[in-house]
Short mmCIF file of C-alpha atoms in Angstrom, two decimals:
data_model
loop_
_atom_site.label_atom_id
_atom_site.label_comp_id
_atom_site.label_asym_id
_atom_site.label_seq_id
_atom_site.Cartn_x
_atom_site.Cartn_y
_atom_site.Cartn_z
CA MET A 948 0.33 0.13 0.66
CA PRO A 949 2.59 3.37 -0.83
CA ASP A 950 -0.24 4.91 -2.48
CA PHE A 951 -1.93 5.34 0.77
CA THR A 952 1.29 5.90 3.43
CA VAL A 953 1.75 8.30 1.17
CA SER A 954 -1.27 9.60 0.98
CA SER A 955 -1.46 9.66 4.29
CA ALA A 956 1.96 11.22 5.65
CA PHE A 957 0.99 13.96 2.28
CA GLN A 958 -2.44 14.14 4.80
CA SER A 959 -0.14 15.31 7.93
CA LEU A 960 2.12 17.73 6.51
CA GLN A 961 -0.17 19.95 5.23
CA LYS A 962 -1.66 19.16 8.56
CA LYS A 963 1.65 20.62 9.83
CA LEU A 964 2.11 23.06 8.16
CA LEU A 965 -1.97 25.03 8.12
CA LEU A 966 -0.90 24.42 12.22
CA ALA A 967 2.39 26.08 11.75
CA GLY A 968 0.31 29.03 10.09
CA PHE A 969 -2.13 29.67 12.70
CA CYS A 970 0.14 29.64 14.55
CA ALA A 971 2.68 32.80 12.40
CA PHE A 972 -0.71 33.75 12.06
CA PHE A 973 -1.39 34.62 15.94
CA ALA A 974 1.90 35.15 16.25
CA LEU A 975 2.10 37.85 14.13
CA GLN A 976 -0.93 39.49 14.89
CA VAL A 977 0.14 39.63 19.21
CA MET A 978 3.80 41.26 18.00
CA GLY A 979 1.41 43.43 15.85
CA ASN A 980 -0.30 44.72 19.17
CA GLU A 981 3.44 44.52 20.86
CA ALA A 982 5.34 46.07 18.17
CA PRO A 983 3.75 50.37 18.75
CA ALA A 984 3.03 49.49 22.61
CA THR A 985 7.52 49.41 22.85
CA ALA A 986 7.47 52.75 20.60
CA HIS A 987 5.21 54.68 21.52
CA GLY A 988 4.85 52.90 25.47
CA GLU A 989 3.55 55.45 28.07
CA ASP A 990 1.23 57.10 24.89
CA ALA A 991 -0.03 53.72 24.38
CA LYS A 992 -0.80 53.37 27.71
CA ALA A 993 -2.70 55.97 28.48
CA HIS A 994 -4.65 54.75 25.86
CA THR A 995 -5.72 51.96 27.01
CA GLU A 996 -6.59 53.21 30.22
CA ALA A 997 -8.86 55.44 27.67
CA ALA A 998 -10.43 52.72 26.04
CA GLY A 999 -11.32 50.59 29.16
CA HIS A 1000 -13.13 54.59 30.81
CA LYS A 1001 -14.35 55.14 27.42
CA ALA A 1002 -16.21 50.25 27.83
CA ALA A 1003 -17.10 51.50 31.09
CA ASP A 1004 -18.80 54.99 29.82
CA ALA A 1005 -20.71 53.39 26.34
CA HIS A 1006 -22.12 49.94 28.22
CA ALA A 1007 -24.88 52.54 29.82
CA ALA A 1008 -25.27 53.05 25.87
CA GLY A 1009 -25.03 49.14 25.13
CA GLY A 1010 -21.51 50.15 23.17
CA LYS A 1011 -17.97 48.60 24.43
CA PHE A 1012 -17.83 45.32 26.10
CA SER A 1013 -17.33 45.40 29.81
CA PRO A 1014 -16.90 42.46 31.30
CA GLY A 1015 -18.10 42.68 35.51
CA LYS A 1016 -20.75 44.00 34.16
CA MET A 1017 -22.09 41.30 31.55
CA ILE A 1018 -20.75 38.21 34.74
CA MET A 1019 -23.16 40.39 36.94
CA ASP A 1020 -25.73 40.92 34.12
CA HIS A 1021 -25.31 36.33 33.42
CA VAL A 1022 -25.12 36.12 37.51
CA ALA A 1023 -27.43 38.30 39.30
CA ASP A 1024 -31.48 37.89 38.73
CA ALA A 1025 -33.17 39.31 35.71
CA HIS A 1026 -37.20 40.86 34.71
CA ASP A 1027 -36.22 39.35 31.66
CA TRP A 1028 -34.81 36.68 29.76
CA HIS A 1029 -31.87 37.59 27.59
CA LEU A 1030 -31.22 34.61 25.36
CA PHE A 1031 -29.35 36.32 22.58
CA GLY A 1032 -28.83 39.79 20.63
CA HIS A 1033 -31.52 41.78 21.37
CA VAL A 1034 -33.86 37.98 21.92
CA SER A 1035 -35.25 38.12 24.97
CA ILE A 1036 -37.99 36.50 27.16
CA PRO A 1037 -40.35 38.66 28.60
CA LEU A 1038 -41.85 37.69 32.34
CA PRO A 1039 -44.50 38.69 33.98
CA VAL A 1040 -43.79 41.41 36.21
CA ILE A 1041 -45.56 41.33 39.60
CA LEU A 1042 -45.80 44.62 41.05
CA TYR A 1043 -47.99 45.23 45.31
CA THR A 1044 -47.34 48.49 46.62
CA LYS A 1045 -50.01 50.42 49.30
CA SER A 1046 -51.30 53.35 46.39
CA THR A 1047 -51.73 51.11 43.29
CA GLY A 1048 -52.29 47.28 44.88
CA LEU A 1049 -51.33 44.16 42.51
CA LYS A 1050 -49.95 45.32 38.77
CA VAL A 1051 -49.07 43.11 36.75
CA PHE A 1052 -47.66 42.77 33.22
CA MET A 1053 -45.40 41.25 31.66
CA SER A 1054 -42.04 43.00 31.76
CA SER A 1055 -40.99 43.47 28.27
CA ALA A 1056 -43.11 46.27 28.25
CA PHE A 1057 -40.50 48.51 30.36
CA HIS A 1058 -38.81 47.88 26.52
CA HIS A 1059 -35.37 46.57 29.05
CA GLY A 1060 -35.60 49.68 31.09
CA GLU A 1061 -36.09 51.55 27.70
CA HIS A 1062 -39.14 52.97 28.76
CA PRO A 1063 -41.69 53.26 31.94
CA HIS A 1064 -44.88 51.21 32.53
CA GLU A 1065 -48.19 52.56 34.56
CA GLY A 1066 -45.22 54.61 36.72
CA PHE A 1067 -42.71 52.31 37.30
CA ARG A 1068 -39.05 52.32 35.61
CA LEU A 1069 -36.97 49.84 35.49
CA THR A 1070 -33.55 49.90 35.74
CA GLU A 1071 -29.69 49.56 34.93
CA LYS A 1072 -29.41 46.50 37.48
CA ASN A 1073 -32.91 45.76 37.06
CA LYS A 1074 -34.39 47.13 39.61
CA VAL A 1075 -38.02 47.65 39.67
CA VAL A 1076 -38.21 51.83 41.18
CA TRP A 1077 -41.22 54.83 41.04
CA GLU A 1078 -40.11 56.70 37.66
CA ASP A 1079 -40.74 59.25 39.86
CA ALA A 1080 -37.35 59.25 42.18
CA SER A 1081 -38.99 61.27 44.59
CA ASN A 1082 -40.60 58.24 45.69
CA THR A 1083 -40.54 56.24 48.54
CA GLU A 1084 -43.12 54.62 48.81
CA ALA A 1085 -41.78 50.53 49.68
CA ILE A 1086 -43.31 48.59 46.16
CA TYR A 1087 -42.92 44.47 47.29
CA ASP A 1088 -41.74 42.90 44.38
CA PHE A 1089 -43.11 39.34 43.19
CA SER A 1090 -42.14 39.18 39.57
CA ILE A 1091 -41.04 35.70 38.17
CA THR A 1092 -37.55 37.05 37.19
CA LYS A 1093 -35.37 34.63 35.54
CA ASN A 1094 -34.77 32.72 38.99
CA VAL A 1095 -38.01 32.55 39.74
CA PHE A 1096 -38.63 30.61 35.85
CA ALA A 1097 -35.17 29.01 35.41
CA MET A 1098 -36.61 27.84 39.06
CA PHE A 1099 -40.27 26.54 38.37
CA ILE A 1100 -38.65 24.47 35.40
CA ALA A 1101 -36.24 22.56 37.31
CA VAL A 1102 -38.48 22.28 39.72
CA GLY A 1103 -40.95 20.32 36.87
CA ALA A 1104 -38.52 18.12 35.91
CA ILE A 1105 -37.69 17.01 39.04
CA LEU A 1106 -41.24 16.75 39.26
CA LEU A 1107 -41.47 14.64 36.75
CA ILE A 1108 -38.76 12.41 36.52
CA MET A 1109 -39.48 11.98 40.35
CA ILE A 1110 -42.82 11.11 39.95
CA SER A 1111 -42.54 8.64 37.20
CA ILE A 1112 -40.36 7.09 38.59
CA GLY A 1113 -42.54 7.28 41.76
CA ARG A 1114 -44.23 5.35 39.72
CA ALA A 1115 -42.54 3.23 38.05
CA SER A 1116 -42.35 1.93 40.95
CA GLN A 1117 -45.64 0.58 42.49
CA ARG A 1118 -46.73 -0.32 38.78
CA ARG A 1119 -43.22 -2.48 38.26
CA ALA A 1120 -43.22 -3.36 42.55
CA GLY A 1121 -41.40 -6.55 43.33
CA LYS A 1122 -39.54 -6.74 40.02
CA ALA A 1123 -36.17 -5.68 39.21
CA PRO A 1124 -36.02 -1.71 38.12
CA ARG A 1125 -34.86 0.18 34.65
CA GLY A 1126 -34.57 2.24 32.40
CA LEU A 1127 -34.81 5.84 34.74
CA GLN A 1128 -35.87 4.39 37.78
CA ASN A 1129 -32.60 2.51 37.45
CA LEU A 1130 -30.52 5.72 36.91
CA LEU A 1131 -31.71 7.27 40.07
CA GLU A 1132 -31.89 4.52 42.27
CA PRO A 1133 -28.39 4.52 43.83
CA LEU A 1134 -28.01 8.21 43.73
CA ILE A 1135 -31.20 8.00 46.64
CA LEU A 1136 -30.78 5.37 48.12
CA PHE A 1137 -26.75 7.08 48.02
CA ILE A 1138 -28.35 9.82 49.94
CA ARG A 1139 -30.67 6.98 52.13
CA ASP A 1140 -27.67 4.85 52.83
CA ASP A 1141 -24.78 7.14 53.10
CA ILE A 1142 -25.60 10.09 54.37
CA ALA A 1143 -29.99 10.36 56.14
CA ARG A 1144 -28.63 5.88 58.19
CA PRO A 1145 -24.90 6.53 59.24
CA ASN A 1146 -25.49 11.11 60.67
CA ILE A 1147 -29.24 10.27 61.07
CA GLY A 1148 -29.28 6.83 63.18
CA VAL A 1149 -32.59 5.61 63.55
CA LYS A 1150 -34.94 8.22 62.68
CA ALA A 1151 -33.24 8.59 59.20
CA ASP A 1152 -36.32 7.53 56.86
CA LYS A 1153 -38.79 10.75 58.70
CA PHE A 1154 -36.91 12.59 57.75
CA LEU A 1155 -34.69 11.33 53.81
CA PRO A 1156 -38.39 13.30 51.72
CA MET A 1157 -36.78 16.28 52.97
CA LEU A 1158 -33.20 15.75 52.23
CA LEU A 1159 -34.17 13.42 48.69
CA THR A 1160 -35.79 17.08 47.99
CA ILE A 1161 -33.63 18.95 48.96
CA PHE A 1162 -30.53 16.92 47.35
CA TRP A 1163 -32.48 16.68 43.67
CA PHE A 1164 -33.47 21.23 43.69
CA ILE A 1165 -29.98 21.90 44.98
CA PHE A 1166 -28.81 19.13 41.90
CA ILE A 1167 -31.02 19.65 39.34
CA ASN A 1168 -30.93 23.63 39.43
CA ASN A 1169 -26.96 23.70 40.16
CA LEU A 1170 -27.10 21.48 36.41
CA PHE A 1171 -29.53 23.53 34.28
CA GLY A 1172 -26.99 26.68 35.75
CA LEU A 1173 -24.84 25.40 33.94
CA ILE A 1174 -26.96 24.91 30.48
CA PRO A 1175 -25.23 27.90 28.96
CA ILE A 1176 -28.38 28.40 26.97
CA PHE A 1177 -32.12 28.35 27.35
CA PRO A 1178 -34.12 26.74 30.01
CA GLY A 1179 -30.55 26.50 31.69
CA GLY A 1180 -27.60 28.97 32.64
CA ALA A 1181 -29.37 31.02 35.15
CA ASN A 1182 -27.54 31.40 38.96
CA VAL A 1183 -30.53 29.65 41.02
CA THR A 1184 -28.73 27.54 42.87
CA GLY A 1185 -26.03 30.69 43.05
CA ASN A 1186 -28.76 33.37 44.28
CA ILE A 1187 -28.95 34.46 48.23
CA ALA A 1188 -31.72 34.07 48.22
CA VAL A 1189 -32.80 30.19 46.96
CA THR A 1190 -30.15 29.34 49.11
CA MET A 1191 -31.31 31.23 52.25
CA VAL A 1192 -35.07 29.59 52.30
CA LEU A 1193 -33.18 26.24 51.53
CA SER A 1194 -30.83 26.95 54.59
CA LEU A 1195 -34.21 28.46 57.06
CA VAL A 1196 -36.01 24.71 55.40
CA VAL A 1197 -33.04 23.29 57.31
CA PHE A 1198 -32.29 25.57 60.36
CA ILE A 1199 -36.72 25.17 61.15
CA THR A 1200 -36.68 21.36 60.68
CA VAL A 1201 -33.85 20.67 63.17
CA THR A 1202 -35.36 23.35 65.71
CA ILE A 1203 -38.91 22.31 65.67
CA ASN A 1204 -37.68 18.49 66.30
CA ALA A 1205 -34.69 18.75 68.18
CA ASN A 1206 -34.70 16.39 71.64
CA SER A 1207 -34.47 18.00 74.89
CA TYR A 1208 -30.60 16.36 75.13
CA TYR A 1209 -30.42 19.33 71.88
CA TRP A 1210 -31.40 22.59 74.54
CA LYS A 1211 -29.94 20.91 77.34
CA HIS A 1212 -26.01 20.98 75.73
CA ILE A 1213 -26.47 24.21 74.71
CA PHE A 1214 -27.74 26.27 77.71
CA LEU A 1215 -27.36 23.62 79.81
CA PRO A 1216 -24.02 21.77 78.64
CA ASP A 1217 -22.16 19.76 81.85
CA VAL A 1218 -19.40 22.57 82.74
CA PRO A 1219 -19.00 24.37 85.12
CA LYS A 1220 -21.15 27.06 85.62
CA ALA A 1221 -18.37 29.66 84.89
CA MET A 1222 -17.98 28.17 81.33
CA TYR A 1223 -21.74 29.35 80.63
CA LEU A 1224 -20.96 33.59 80.43
CA ILE A 1225 -18.48 31.87 77.32
CA LEU A 1226 -19.52 28.82 75.84
CA VAL A 1227 -23.22 29.85 75.80
CA PRO A 1228 -23.32 31.89 73.96
CA ILE A 1229 -21.24 30.41 71.47
CA GLU A 1230 -23.96 27.35 71.34
CA ILE A 1231 -27.01 29.84 70.99
CA LEU A 1232 -24.44 31.24 68.67
CA GLY A 1233 -23.34 28.37 66.52
CA VAL A 1234 -27.62 27.27 66.11
CA PHE A 1235 -28.14 30.43 63.55
CA LEU A 1236 -24.57 30.27 62.12
CA ARG A 1237 -24.71 26.49 61.01
CA PRO A 1238 -27.86 27.36 58.41
CA PHE A 1239 -26.24 30.49 57.75
CA VAL A 1240 -22.86 28.40 56.81
CA LEU A 1241 -24.94 26.33 54.59
CA MET A 1242 -26.40 29.27 52.73
CA LEU A 1243 -23.23 31.38 51.91
CA ARG A 1244 -21.62 27.49 51.00
CA LEU A 1245 -23.37 26.51 48.23
CA PHE A 1246 -24.11 30.33 47.23
CA ALA A 1247 -20.80 31.39 46.66
CA ASN A 1248 -19.60 27.13 45.28
CA ILE A 1249 -22.53 28.32 42.57
CA THR A 1250 -22.10 31.97 42.05
CA ALA A 1251 -18.02 31.39 41.52
CA GLY A 1252 -18.28 28.99 39.26
CA HIS A 1253 -20.27 30.58 37.27
CA ILE A 1254 -17.69 33.98 37.25
CA ILE A 1255 -14.87 31.99 36.12
CA ILE A 1256 -16.40 30.03 33.21
CA LEU A 1257 -18.20 33.12 32.41
CA GLY A 1258 -14.64 35.18 33.27
CA PHE A 1259 -12.18 33.21 30.18
CA PHE A 1260 -15.37 33.76 28.54
CA SER A 1261 -14.60 37.72 29.41
CA LEU A 1262 -11.11 36.80 28.73
CA ILE A 1263 -11.59 36.50 23.92
CA PHE A 1264 -14.10 39.78 23.66
CA ILE A 1265 -11.60 41.94 26.22
CA PHE A 1266 -8.55 40.53 23.72
CA GLY A 1267 -11.18 40.68 21.11
CA ALA A 1268 -11.24 44.39 22.41
CA MET A 1269 -7.85 45.90 22.03
CA LYS A 1270 -7.20 43.62 18.34
CA PRO A 1271 -9.04 40.66 17.10
CA GLY A 1272 -7.01 38.62 15.73
CA LEU A 1273 -5.31 38.26 19.68
CA GLY A 1274 -8.76 37.32 20.88
CA PHE A 1275 -8.69 34.33 17.64
CA ALA A 1276 -5.84 34.20 19.65
CA VAL A 1277 -6.89 33.86 23.46
CA SER A 1278 -10.30 32.18 22.12
CA PRO A 1279 -8.95 28.49 21.96
CA LEU A 1280 -7.18 29.05 25.54
CA SER A 1281 -10.39 30.44 26.59
CA VAL A 1282 -12.47 27.54 25.61
CA GLY A 1283 -9.62 24.84 27.47
CA PHE A 1284 -9.89 26.83 30.37
CA THR A 1285 -14.14 27.23 30.49
CA LEU A 1286 -14.01 23.49 29.34
CA PHE A 1287 -11.59 22.43 32.35
CA MET A 1288 -14.43 24.43 34.87
CA SER A 1289 -17.88 23.15 33.21
CA LEU A 1290 -16.30 19.62 34.04
CA LEU A 1291 -14.98 20.83 37.44
CA GLU A 1292 -18.50 22.16 37.60
CA LEU A 1293 -20.35 18.94 36.35
CA LEU A 1294 -18.42 18.04 39.60
CA VAL A 1295 -19.04 21.39 42.08
CA ALA A 1296 -22.75 20.67 40.92
CA PHE A 1297 -23.17 17.19 42.34
CA LEU A 1298 -21.01 18.34 45.80
CA GLN A 1299 -22.54 20.75 46.81
CA ALA A 1300 -25.84 19.18 46.11
CA PHE A 1301 -23.90 15.97 48.24
CA VAL A 1302 -22.27 18.36 50.97
CA PHE A 1303 -25.43 20.49 52.23
CA THR A 1304 -27.87 17.69 51.89
CA LEU A 1305 -25.22 15.74 54.12
CA LEU A 1306 -24.71 18.77 56.48
CA THR A 1307 -28.46 19.44 56.91
CA ALA A 1308 -28.29 15.40 57.01
CA ILE A 1309 -25.63 16.18 60.21
CA TYR A 1310 -27.71 18.96 62.25
CA ILE A 1311 -30.01 16.90 61.68
CA GLY A 1312 -29.44 13.51 63.54
CA MET A 1313 -27.22 16.36 66.30
CA ALA A 1314 -30.85 17.46 67.22
CA VAL A 1315 -32.46 13.81 67.39
CA GLU A 1316 -29.52 12.41 68.62
CA GLU A 1317 -30.83 10.03 71.58
CA HIS A 1318 -28.47 10.16 74.87
CA SER A 1319 -29.16 7.54 77.76
CA HIS A 1320 -28.90 9.17 80.84
CA ALA A 1321 -26.58 6.82 82.22
CA GLU A 1322 -23.75 7.92 79.31
CA HIS A 1323 -21.90 10.72 80.72
CA HIS A 1324 -20.01 13.91 79.16
CA MET B 1103 -23.58 44.00 47.03
CA GLU B 1104 -27.30 43.10 45.26
CA LEU B 1105 -25.63 39.67 44.88
CA VAL B 1106 -25.70 39.31 49.01
CA SER B 1107 -29.02 40.65 49.45
CA PRO B 1108 -31.70 38.40 49.03
CA SER B 1109 -34.54 39.95 47.05
CA LEU B 1110 -38.15 39.57 48.67
CA GLY B 1111 -40.00 37.78 45.26
CA LEU B 1112 -37.69 35.68 44.99
CA VAL B 1113 -37.70 34.33 48.49
CA PHE B 1114 -41.57 34.13 48.99
CA TRP B 1115 -41.46 32.37 45.36
CA MET B 1116 -38.72 30.36 46.17
CA LEU B 1117 -40.56 29.24 49.51
CA VAL B 1118 -43.83 28.13 47.54
CA THR B 1119 -42.29 26.35 45.22
CA PHE B 1120 -39.56 24.12 47.72
CA SER B 1121 -42.75 23.34 50.09
CA LEU B 1122 -45.23 22.16 46.76
CA LEU B 1123 -41.41 20.22 45.71
CA LEU B 1124 -41.51 19.03 49.16
CA PHE B 1125 -45.04 18.46 49.61
CA LEU B 1126 -45.43 16.66 45.84
CA LEU B 1127 -42.29 14.34 46.12
CA LYS B 1128 -43.09 13.24 49.22
CA LYS B 1129 -46.55 12.02 48.22
CA PHE B 1130 -46.10 10.74 45.05
CA ALA B 1131 -42.70 10.00 44.92
CA TRP B 1132 -40.32 9.58 47.56
CA LYS B 1133 -43.00 8.11 49.40
CA PRO B 1134 -43.92 5.02 46.24
CA LEU B 1135 -40.12 4.84 45.96
CA LEU B 1136 -38.64 4.21 49.53
CA THR B 1137 -42.26 1.47 49.82
CA SER B 1138 -41.08 0.00 46.39
CA LEU B 1139 -37.53 -0.14 48.10
CA LYS B 1140 -37.89 -1.04 51.38
CA GLU B 1141 -40.25 -3.76 50.37
CA ARG B 1142 -37.58 -4.81 47.76
CA GLU B 1143 -34.54 -4.73 50.29
CA GLU B 1144 -37.13 -7.12 52.66
CA SER B 1145 -37.65 -9.05 49.93
CA ILE B 1146 -34.61 -9.44 48.95
CA GLU B 1147 -33.74 -10.46 53.00
CA ASN B 1148 -36.12 -13.41 52.74
CA SER B 1149 -35.55 -14.83 49.26
CA LEU B 1150 -31.42 -14.65 50.98
CA GLN B 1151 -33.32 -16.33 53.89
CA GLN B 1152 -35.29 -18.82 52.48
CA ALA B 1153 -32.53 -19.93 50.42
CA GLU B 1154 -30.76 -20.71 53.34
CA ASN B 1155 -33.07 -21.53 55.25
CA ALA B 1156 -33.92 -24.23 52.08
CA ARG B 1157 -29.92 -25.11 51.66
CA ALA B 1158 -29.78 -25.80 55.68
CA GLU B 1159 -32.92 -28.25 54.80
CA MET B 1160 -31.05 -29.91 52.39
CA ALA B 1161 -28.15 -30.21 54.09
CA ARG B 1162 -30.08 -31.79 56.76
CA LEU B 1163 -32.38 -34.26 54.37
CA GLN B 1164 -28.67 -34.78 52.95
CA SER B 1165 -27.41 -35.82 55.97
CA GLN B 1166 -30.66 -37.84 57.29
CA ASN B 1167 -30.27 -39.77 54.14
CA GLU B 1168 -27.26 -40.58 54.80
CA ALA B 1169 -27.56 -41.50 58.01
CA LEU B 1170 -30.54 -44.07 56.79
CA LEU B 1171 -27.81 -45.42 54.04
CA ALA B 1172 -25.93 -46.09 56.51
CA GLU B 1173 -28.13 -48.13 58.35
CA ALA B 1174 -29.12 -49.52 56.29
CA ARG B 1175 -26.72 -50.24 54.97
CA LEU B 1176 -25.31 -52.09 58.66
CA GLU B 1177 -28.98 -53.87 58.92
CA ARG B 1178 -28.31 -55.55 55.08
CA ASP B 1179 -25.05 -56.39 56.72
CA GLN B 1180 -26.72 -57.97 59.63
CA ILE B 1181 -28.43 -59.47 57.24
CA VAL B 1182 -26.55 -60.45 55.22
CA ARG B 1183 -24.23 -62.21 58.06
CA GLU B 1184 -26.84 -63.57 60.35
CA ALA B 1185 -28.13 -65.37 57.10
CA ARG B 1186 -24.92 -66.96 56.71
CA GLU B 1187 -23.84 -67.94 59.80
CA MET B 1188 -27.73 -69.08 59.41
CA LYS B 1189 -27.00 -71.13 56.57
CA GLU B 1190 -23.42 -71.84 58.37
CA LYS B 1191 -25.79 -73.26 61.75
CA ILE B 1192 -28.10 -75.51 59.46
CA ILE B 1193 -25.04 -77.16 56.85
CA ASN B 1194 -24.10 -78.37 60.17
CA ASP B 1195 -26.15 -79.18 61.54
CA ALA B 1196 -27.85 -81.36 58.55
CA LYS B 1197 -24.09 -82.51 58.09
CA VAL B 1198 -24.05 -83.21 62.13
CA ILE B 1199 -27.63 -84.41 62.14
CA ALA B 1200 -26.67 -87.06 58.68
CA ASP B 1201 -23.62 -88.08 61.02
CA GLU B 1202 -25.88 -88.34 63.37
CA GLU B 1203 -28.16 -90.62 61.21
CA GLY B 1204 -25.55 -92.45 59.98
CA LYS B 1205 -23.65 -93.78 62.76
CA LYS B 1206 -27.55 -94.70 63.92
CA LEU B 1207 -27.60 -96.66 60.82
CA ILE B 1208 -24.30 -97.89 60.74
CA ALA B 1209 -25.08 -99.58 64.57
CA ARG B 1210 -28.94 -100.60 63.75
CA ALA B 1211 -26.96 -102.16 60.33
CA ASN B 1212 -24.16 -103.57 62.40
CA ASP B 1213 -26.19 -105.06 65.05
CA GLU B 1214 -29.29 -106.44 62.28
CA ILE B 1215 -25.28 -108.25 60.37
CA ASN B 1216 -24.52 -109.05 63.39
CA LYS B 1217 -28.07 -110.27 65.00
CA GLN B 1218 -28.60 -112.66 61.03
CA LYS B 1219 -24.85 -113.31 61.66
CA LEU B 1220 -25.57 -114.67 64.80
CA ALA B 1221 -29.16 -116.70 63.41
CA ALA B 1222 -27.36 -117.42 60.50
CA LEU B 1223 -24.83 -119.28 63.17
CA ASP B 1224 -27.40 -121.05 65.08
CA GLU B 1225 -29.35 -121.73 62.27
CA LEU B 1226 -27.05 -123.72 60.14
CA LYS B 1227 -24.99 -124.84 63.65
CA LYS B 1228 -29.42 -126.77 63.91
CA GLU B 1229 -28.22 -127.76 60.42
CA VAL B 1230 -25.71 -129.33 60.35
CA ALA B 1231 -26.93 -130.70 63.59
CA GLY B 1232 -29.11 -132.20 61.80
CA PHE B 1233 -27.11 -133.19 58.79
CA SER B 1234 -24.94 -135.20 61.15
CA VAL B 1235 -28.41 -137.03 62.67
CA GLN B 1236 -29.76 -137.04 59.06
CA ILE B 1237 -26.17 -138.91 57.52
CA ALA B 1238 -25.29 -140.17 60.87
CA GLU B 1239 -28.59 -141.92 59.73
CA LYS B 1240 -28.61 -142.62 56.57
CA LEU B 1241 -24.04 -144.55 57.78
CA VAL B 1242 -26.08 -146.25 61.09
CA SER B 1243 -29.17 -148.05 58.56
CA LYS B 1244 -26.96 -148.66 55.17
CA GLN B 1245 -24.50 -152.02 55.75
CA LEU B 1246 -21.04 -150.06 57.01
CA ASP B 1247 -19.10 -152.40 55.05
CA ASN B 1248 -18.73 -151.37 51.78
CA ASN B 1249 -15.83 -148.56 52.89
CA ALA B 1250 -15.76 -147.74 48.95
CA ALA B 1251 -19.55 -147.28 48.98
CA GLN B 1252 -19.45 -145.28 51.96
CA GLN B 1253 -17.13 -143.23 50.94
CA ALA B 1254 -19.59 -142.59 47.73
CA LEU B 1255 -22.49 -141.84 49.99
CA ILE B 1256 -20.85 -139.78 52.56
CA ALA B 1257 -20.07 -137.53 48.92
CA GLU B 1258 -23.01 -137.66 47.61
CA GLN B 1259 -25.03 -136.59 51.53
CA LEU B 1260 -21.90 -133.92 50.29
CA SER B 1261 -22.87 -132.65 47.77
CA GLN B 1262 -26.89 -133.26 48.18
CA LEU B 1263 -26.79 -130.84 51.59
CA THR B 1264 -23.87 -127.99 49.45
CA LYS B 1265 -26.96 -127.75 47.10
CA GLY B 1266 -29.86 -127.86 49.65
CA GLN B 1267 -27.84 -125.06 51.14
CA SER B 1268 -27.10 -123.59 48.10
CA GLN B 1269 -30.75 -124.00 47.34
CA ALA B 1270 -31.29 -122.49 50.29
CA GLY B 1271 -28.97 -119.89 50.17
#
């Protein structure tokens, strides 16, 4: 097969040439960019600084690229769901004020903040305020925002999946699981056997529905958050309101179910009375600190992941704004890093759901733990 | 700051959604799922237990069978041994009886023979005595002058005697 080897050798040579060409092209571009900088020194620096200022200023008018603003826009909540370019899904705005009562209209009425509607105005930071700035009446905003909508989608998906599994388990009672049931059962068993039961003990099964719901809510929302396009991409579990409610649920569960030993441990610990002055405040603080840390951990981890991925992408446009070729040169690196981070986030998505559930189980376990009176501490 | 200040709307919707999710999942997903998992676990455990029991039962039956078999074998051996012993005993007994019987028969026969012999001897003695008397009578009746004739007479008488003897015998 001499013919074949020759042609394949030729092909590989072609590839190498192509690669070399690319490298040369990017190198030239970079050098071309650097050349004037070295030549003009101070002048060039002044120029880029000016450009930076201009970008920040110009953004209000929808001009130059500002990574900070872009990232914050993506990470924060919004009143409409931006798809691409100038296309976005309008979402319902639900407002309540004492003077106007309940107001419901679509966010498209604001025209991306350009137009006021019924006396309300959308700010740059996606907040609804009075058009009349002097009005200080409180606005209660119950809008179906991007995060709420994304949460609805994720919750719908969870309900669909889990109820179908629940039904399958009843329909195929006594038979081997298969399909989706077979796929997800190990995770459910993992939560039951490796999270709930070892940490809570005999009462584990009572708290299992809540632990499972928390786990799947966080896990599915984390995964949806990793999908860059609709219906994913919203930063639901990286929103402090969401994690706050989750940890509030944990706090309430722990407080309601805590037994006398738990309270005794906080208010009357088995230490000399003089130590109460230090220990009791610490214990009381701990009661609130635990859910607080739960809230912060999930929020910070997921938001950080989103920010890093968006940051890597921003590199392309930051360099591209300097010179288009530079943007192309950076893009393979940027895409590579983003890919790596996305895979890492996939792990984090599971890990954070797992950690939240595990810590919840531990807190519940601490609260419902039975101690025999003979036991001495 | 915007990032870490929870918005009222989201808190509200999250509370509503999560409560609903918890309620629906608990009722329609976790309950049937966990029950079926528990049932399956129990059925697996039961099946394993049953298998274990069956195996134990099998082992018990097997050992029982073996014991029975060994017992049967022992019994058979015993029966065979007994039969063999009985056979030998019977043969021996028969032999002894036969021997005794034979001996008795022989003894009886000997007795008979002796008796017969004695009877025959007695008879013979009587015959001989009779013959002797007859011969003596004949001799006496005839004239004992002729020596030669006497001799012939004696011979004739004797031959007659032996003939008669052989005829009688």
